[in-house]
Amino acid sequence: MSGIPARTPVVNDLVVKFANVNGTGSASANNLFAKALFRMGLSVSPKNIFPSNIQGLPTWYEVRVNDKGYLARREGVDIMVSVNPQSMAKDVREVKPGGYFIYDNSKPLDLRLMRDDIDFIGLPLTRICLEEYKDARQRQLFKNVIYVGAMAALINMDFSVLTDLIADQFKGKEKLIAPNVHALELGFQYAKSNFTCPLHVTVETRPMGDYILVEGNDACGLGAVYGGATMAGWYPITPSTSVVEAFEKYCKRMRIDPGTGKKNFAIVQAEDELAAMGMVIGANWNGARAFTATSGPGISLMSEFLGLAYFAEIPAVLIDVQRAGPSTGMPTRTQQSDVLACAYASHGDTKHVLVFPSTPKECFDMTAQSFDLAEQLQTPIIMLTDLDLGMNDNMSEPFEWDENRSYKRGKVFNAEQLENMSERFGRYLDVDGDGIPYRTYPGTHPTKGAFFTRGTSRDEYAVYTEDGEEYVANMERLLKKFETAKSYVPAPVITKANAKANASVGILHFGTSMHATLEAVDLLAGEGIAADTCRIRAFPFADEIVDFINSHEQVFVVEQNRDAQMRTLLVNECDLDPKRLNKVLNYNGMPITARFVADAVSAVLNKSSGSQRKKAAAAKA
Amino acid sequence: MSGIPARTPVVNDLVVKFANVNGTGSASANNLFAKALFRMGLSVSPKNIFPSNIQGLPTWYEVRVNDKGYLARREGVDIMVSVNPQSMAKDVREVKPGGYFIYDNSKPLDLRLMRDDIDFIGLPLTRICLEEYKDARQRQLFKNVIYVGAMAALINMDFSVLTDLIADQFKGKEKLIAPNVHALELGFQYAKSNFTCPLHVTVETRPMGDYILVEGNDACGLGAVYGGATMAGWYPITPSTSVVEAFEKYCKRMRIDPGTGKKNFAIVQAEDELAAMGMVIGANWNGARAFTATSGPGISLMSEFLGLAYFAEIPAVLIDVQRAGPSTGMPTRTQQSDVLACAYASHGDTKHVLVFPSTPKECFDMTAQSFDLAEQLQTPIIMLTDLDLGMNDNMSEPFEWDENRSYKRGKVFNAEQLENMSERFGRYLDVDGDGIPYRTYPGTHPTKGAFFTRGTSRDEYAVYTEDGEEYVANMERLLKKFETAKSYVPAPVITKANAKANASVGILHFGTSMHATLEAVDLLAGEGIAADTCRIRAFPFADEIVDFINSHEQVFVVEQNRDAQMRTLLVNECDLDPKRLNKVLNYNGMPITARFVADAVSAVLNKSSGSQRKKAAAAKA
Amino acid sequence: MTYLRPEFRHPQLPVNELGYSRKDYEGALSTLCAGCGHDSISAAVVQSMFEMSIEPHRVAKLSGIGCSSKTPTYFLGKSHGFNSVHGRMPSVVTGANMANRDLIYLGVSGDGDTASIGMGQFAHAVRRNLNMVYIVMNNGCYGLTKGQDSATADVGSCSKKGEPNKFEAIDLAGVALELGATFVARSFSGDKDQLVPLIKAAVSHRGFAFIDVISPCVTFNNNPGSTKGYEFVRDHLEATGTVDFVPMREEITACYPNQTSEEVTLHDGSVVHLCKMDDKLNVRSRNSAVERMKNYKDRGRILTGLLYMDPDSQDLHDSIDSSKKPLRQLGEKELCPGVAVLQNINDSLR
Amino acid sequence: MTYLRPEFRHPQLPVNELGYSRKDYEGALSTLCAGCGHDSISAAVVQSMFEMSIEPHRVAKLSGIGCSSKTPTYFLGKSHGFNSVHGRMPSVVTGANMANRDLIYLGVSGDGDTASIGMGQFAHAVRRNLNMVYIVMNNGCYGLTKGQDSATADVGSCSKKGEPNKFEAIDLAGVALELGATFVARSFSGDKDQLVPLIKAAVSHRGFAFIDVISPCVTFNNNPGSTKGYEFVRDHLEATGTVDFVPMREEITACYPNQTSEEVTLHDGSVVHLCKMDDKLNVRSRNSAVERMKNYKDRGRILTGLLYMDPDSQDLHDSIDSSKKPLRQLGEKELCPGVAVLQNINDSLR
Ligand SMILES: Cc1ncc(C[n+]2csc(CCOP(=O)(O)OP(=O)(O)O)c2C)c(N)n1
Ligand SMILES: Cc1ncc(C[n+]2csc(CCOP(=O)(O)OP(=O)(O)O)c2C)c(N)n1
Ligand code: SF4
Ligand code: SF4
Ligand SMILES: [Mg+2]
Ligand SMILES: [Mg+2]
């Protein structure tokens, strides 16, 4: 007797998960699947769940599909495509009741795995490949394409979208188109002829919106090109490596001097992260826009240099693609757990400007903007993205660039200005009262404007001193500059349940917690709870953020770390009562879901309304 | 016409400041002066104010003297002994009206420096030395002893104490006693015969209490010997260098194996701070008690390793002798500005146990205890001291050691326990429910108890996994362990203005802010303000600290940094409303004074009572 | 996700002096790519320790971060292991060794882990002559981060990415010699016959024993054009000679007639016997080793085998004159000076 | 507290081609100990730049932390300077150089700053052949932290503290040669005649020009027993020869009859002319330099002077093929690909 629950047709709302072995070429087939759905006008949010290893261990690719614009992860797998016997037991357990488990039935299934509340669909992948292909590598590769073909039949995908994609993908290598399409068809036909297609979960084409599908790291690399970066010093570390790789890729296309064929950029793979940061500081000190990208361990290693740059007031752009824990602590899982380490990086009294993108478009925009900010504020700008945004294909609004925009190079005196200056040049003089002094590039003028760069043992003219009053004055100017920064950094984004009034619930979020939070608002609305949201896009915090908190009764901060680091930063920097800020914390390394956020919010609300009820009851008694 | 204010005799309440050139041997003469006052039963608190340089720049030695037990710095110099023409202009300005400026009148004084509200006392130091000594080095050295002799006459010091000290100091080099005493007498006689001695500020002998006079760093080094440290890996950095130097000094006396003459300790000067921390981790992992000492820049550099030790649960002891800012940021000035950098050192979700000594005795006790704590809690213990405590002679209760005390080595399975164990050994199993697992040393048992140490990608049996649930369970256990730590660490010390009730004002403080805070309580009492104090001695914070805050109306946190770092930690870790905690911040690099604290407190009280008055007035209107 | 090797006991497995079989020296199943050179080196470690009849738990195995640094999980499952942080294994071993001089310290690293981020720590472990075996699994690239060139990649060498490397290679054996290493060897993961006796000699050496093992990365740096691929290395190898590690009291085998031989007696009485193919090399002379290495390099050849050893060197413990008894075994009596001494100290501070 | 040197103008001060006097190359008054070797090196820098008629503002001077690293304040007051963090000057120079290849980069470091904490960055700046002059003011100790032994202290050497150093010295010139440095020299702060032409040659060299200058610390390491004190060094010095730096178009002076001479033409046309005292040295051969250095060392002598140079080397910019125009001078037009290109990229991502 089947335990499968009653099924009603579901259109455009499913999660498909592929269980593969890493290093077997499944990535491109899986991408093909996701991209096809994207081209069908649907919202897709593929997530790579991969091990810290190169070949042979389990890896998963999870694709959520819908037509409501939701881009967060969703719990519950509707269809598991299992091509990895290693993880099969776990994979079977993950399918939700009423779902499907698709497997390679070239070998018999281990009966102990059977569940009676899901359907098992066997595809003879290995057998088909053995019959169709001779070459071992082909057998492995096309196996993946075949199951995509089968999926097309099973969930009713538009087959022509898939074949178009194949054609696009192999532009220039046309020979490969036919065999790939053939593999797709093999899967498609097998499914068509052996199962009742489609299943109860299907997809349907929708009008395609103005979106692109791209990894955040790619967008960062492109943003650095547009932002005018000419130098990158870096050290490889997952999940940040592809930022500089993307920068290089785009530079090779767009930054080769047409006349000389020379490179209008310099990328130096450093010996470690300390050196990478040193290079970035040296280049910025010398007037070039330079950046680096790293992940947690790199932040730790760069912290002495970050402190120096803060005190010596040297621009720098640093992209931290966050991951979990130490080098041997889930380096291939996502987290937002470097917020405090970055905000207060280095010993002594330091504070750093942070920006938090949520989408590839923002990765692009904020990277480009960071170079302006760094030079305007003469301080390091740290962009905090994460593995989820950086290394997964994310749907995003397309990139934009304003023709009329020009780089804001900040307060720099050129030779002419120095020549015409009658007063003594003071590198650390607060001329304009905004805490931001003027600098000069080395080599500008034969006799004027040279200064000696060091930490804080100096006066406003950069002359060595250990005087306590000079020290204090300088430290206070740095605070003033930080205050000034508020008006330069990206403003928060606020959504309101009701345009005219504040909801009683306000949810703060940032970075990749955005998708889950915005979707959670809809879930909560379904439960009759109206919630406004405020997306933090930068530190120091704009006044609107404080206003948002003050104008909501129940406030939540959604983040992906254990210690509620953003909440700490809010409480500390805005002098807020921590009791006002409820924690919503997901930190198991998997991207946060809307359900998680909504449940956390309503749990708190129920508890507090419960205790209010109790109080009311007590008052009555 | 003299502008000198009316003078009334002052006994045992003065500040004497010596302005010297560094590298000229003034240190030992100045120490002699301070130590003599100490032996006269007075409270002395000498402060070295020295440049980041070896020879030729201005350096000061400021001694506050009183008989009330006050050990903080005090503003206002009563007597300036100026032997450095470089800084003379500044030094003259610093003397308080009615004070004295003692200078070398071998050359005429620059008349532009003259003030009419103080007395100028000329001592022909150079001339006397030229007459008395032939050797250039002697001329320079004895100049310093001569002014000490003169001071003895001028403020009426017990001359025999000075001569006794000289005798003690040159035990073994008796030849040097007579010339030193002679130099003292030269100064003494010159003052006696040329001025009306004593001045209006004098000292008088008091019964000597049970105190010692010693540098905090020395006490740390000794504490490490008593605490059973066998290994130190370190890298020189001011002001921490003398911690390991003291450890070495005491080890050479007390840790040479009497049989073999071999060393029962190993000190390795590392190539940098990363290596120093790596060594400490390696040694502790392998079952030895090992430590390092550093200052700010070292903390930044050690942070990746600190994170690893936190996650892998390896004991380590780290002494951070705090100083101001980056390497080129006042490295020879004092601050308490590494609180946050240490508490949350490393990327990711980390928290570290901190201890805060206030006196040399506590440096000794807490260093020794830190080895227990590190092994009991299997985590790094960071002791936060500072330049003021570490490198200045501090009066302190004598060191104590309990015969019956034994080292607490924490939860370690030995060979026998492993042999008799029937269940599987789980390195990260929370067997006792306190969050602290059991460990084994390498090489313990041929077949049982071996495990693989890495960050967080592992299960309770130390087997590699990237499973999200295992990760979360482990991270939560670490929180539990941190909670357990509360009951292991040194408890806060609370003083009450009135034993039976809480004052309305409560002042939190830690480390070297203690002396100023306790004295400020007396100053405030003089203004009619009663205040209780709570000295924080460790993080995680004991419940008493929260109780203290909750039970006081107006709460202050005294610290020596710009960003109110301890307040941040309190707010964040105890979920307090920051508005409840008023900041008292001194961060110019000079040790904080009682006056500073008292003024800061009363300013806030006046303001709030002012606004209360206003409110009251408004209510009436 | 780790697999425990399926447990089956074969009664006729050969055993060593301690009665242990090779299995007792194995670790968890490797998760490296099939064909990765590193796995062969792990196998050589297992073989060496087995043949030397070392109790597995007397070995501590430590590493940095990288595919190479993962290998300690795959051998000596009964030893304590420590996967530390990137490039900093030498300092962790230094501390561990200071704590207990009686264990055998086996450090495993990669070329990225050692020649880039770890250069400073490597240099100073060499300089202190820390008593340890230091194996670099040298593939000329960063395997775990997907194949970037490392600092040991030869200039002009092309990894799978296809761009020729622009910078001179750092020759870690050369650096070790320059910095005063007391045992320097080079080998190839594909040459177990050479590698096993080298590891054994390294284990017996008191002081820093360095073995640079060329170990191809099949996934990212085994293509034509790469000078660290199996084919290229096999074609360009030359050996200093065949090395024989002879435990104390065993007989030394003779060389082939046309070879000269050199013997070095270690402090524990065992002997390293080298049947030389290059008779210009004098393994007791640092200058000779440097000269021979350059000589082969200039001719485009890779010289492998034992290059240099100084069996009389002082290790770090000797230099600092620390107690023979491991420091971690000292008891409270030996460590804590007690109350009376403290009283004296107090008195001296008054 | 800094003193500005009292300003007085002497009308008859000699001037160079640019019309600048030596004063224009000086910096703030030194705050180092009287007699510190480092001050002599600063003077040599002033002298070299003056004689070469280099515009001071075309020089960027960078350093790490230490007494030595303070010296950039004491010379070239019209140049931009950067006192960075301990041991990390090389990376800062790397970035600076990438930003603007047209300035002259003068890096100053100490033996602690380079051979200990800075070893890794030093090694990699060498390896990349970064175009800079790198001067180590080598006193065998940590001056600024009061005299601990550094890694260049010779084994057995005694600083003022009195304990003989236990570890082998790191020879930075040897390390630089091993790692492929393209210009290597050693000198002594007390020998200005040798040092000035070496600095000039180093400035003209394209690539990494390393000068290890023994520079006694009078306060902590100048006692009898120290092998880095004035007396010891003076007694043990030997020079490769006298070096003459000959700017383009000037005539080369001859050697003494019994000396052999060697000339190296630099990429800018100037010539380094070496009148050799050691005629076995071939300054164009790395192996020869290594061999000669070891030879002197084995005899307890310190070989100073020019040791090796390769005037045809590729610097980092050459290797990565970056634009001749300094990157920092590129305008928005050259840097920003614009809207149309972005549109194409968007299209490729749909
Ligand atoms: C501080 C830090 N930086 C970067 C990384 C990322 N990372 C992991 S392994 C590795 C390089 C490994 O190269 P190698 O040592 O040659 O080992 P292989 O994988 O080639 O065996 C890097 C850069 C890290 N874990 N930690
Ligand atoms: C990260 C860091 N660690 C330690 C120090 C302390 N420190 C300052 S200078 C110095 C050593 C200087 O030695 P060296 O480079 O030889 O210069 P010298 O003073 O001998 O000229 C040290 C260890 C520091 N400033 N920063
Ligand atoms: S990526 Fe290379 S080094 Fe890493 S396991 Fe695979 S073959 Fe070995
Ligand atoms: S301490 Fe030594 S190195 Fe430093 S300035 Fe004085 S003499 Fe020079
Ligand atoms: Mg490698
Ligand atoms: Mg030095």
PDB file of N, CA and C in Angstrom, chain A residues 413-421 444-445 448:
ATOM      1  N   PHE A 413      45.586  66.966  -3.654  1.00  0.00           N
ATOM      2  CA  PHE A 413      46.174  68.152  -4.265  1.00  0.00           C
ATOM      3  C   PHE A 413      47.072  67.747  -5.415  1.00  0.00           C
ATOM      4  N   ASN A 414      46.895  68.388  -6.561  1.00  0.00           N
ATOM      5  CA  ASN A 414      47.814  68.129  -7.675  1.00  0.00           C
ATOM      6  C   ASN A 414      48.945  69.158  -7.675  1.00  0.00           C
ATOM      7  N   ALA A 415      49.838  69.014  -8.633  1.00  0.00           N
ATOM      8  CA  ALA A 415      51.038  69.860  -8.666  1.00  0.00           C
ATOM      9  C   ALA A 415      50.671  71.337  -8.718  1.00  0.00           C
ATOM     10  N   GLU A 416      49.686  71.643  -9.527  1.00  0.00           N
ATOM     11  CA  GLU A 416      49.309  73.043  -9.688  1.00  0.00           C
ATOM     12  C   GLU A 416      48.782  73.621  -8.378  1.00  0.00           C
ATOM     13  N   GLN A 417      47.899  72.869  -7.758  1.00  0.00           N
ATOM     14  CA  GLN A 417      47.352  73.356  -6.478  1.00  0.00           C
ATOM     15  C   GLN A 417      48.464  73.559  -5.456  1.00  0.00           C
ATOM     16  N   LEU A 418      49.390  72.635  -5.430  1.00  0.00           N
ATOM     17  CA  LEU A 418      50.491  72.766  -4.480  1.00  0.00           C
ATOM     18  C   LEU A 418      51.331  73.992  -4.823  1.00  0.00           C
ATOM     19  N   GLU A 419      51.582  74.162  -6.089  1.00  0.00           N
ATOM     20  CA  GLU A 419      52.388  75.290  -6.542  1.00  0.00           C
ATOM     21  C   GLU A 419      51.773  76.608  -6.068  1.00  0.00           C
ATOM     22  N   ASN A 420      50.451  76.691  -6.178  1.00  0.00           N
ATOM     23  CA  ASN A 420      49.777  77.951  -5.844  1.00  0.00           C
ATOM     24  C   ASN A 420      49.432  78.100  -4.371  1.00  0.00           C
ATOM     25  N   MET A 421      49.833  77.128  -3.592  1.00  0.00           N
ATOM     26  CA  MET A 421      49.451  77.146  -2.181  1.00  0.00           C
ATOM     27  C   MET A 421      50.405  78.039  -1.408  1.00  0.00           C
ATOM     28  N   THR A 444      54.485  64.186  -6.886  1.00  0.00           N
ATOM     29  CA  THR A 444      53.644  65.225  -7.490  1.00  0.00           C
ATOM     30  C   THR A 444      54.397  66.521  -7.763  1.00  0.00           C
ATOM     31  N   HIS A 445      55.139  66.995  -6.786  1.00  0.00           N
ATOM     32  CA  HIS A 445      55.720  68.320  -6.897  1.00  0.00           C
ATOM     33  C   HIS A 445      57.141  68.310  -6.326  1.00  0.00           C
ATOM     34  N   LYS A 448      56.972  70.732  -2.851  1.00  0.00           N
ATOM     35  CA  LYS A 448      55.833  70.867  -1.936  1.00  0.00           C
ATOM     36  C   LYS A 448      54.981  69.605  -1.862  1.00  0.00           C
TER      37      LYS A 448
END
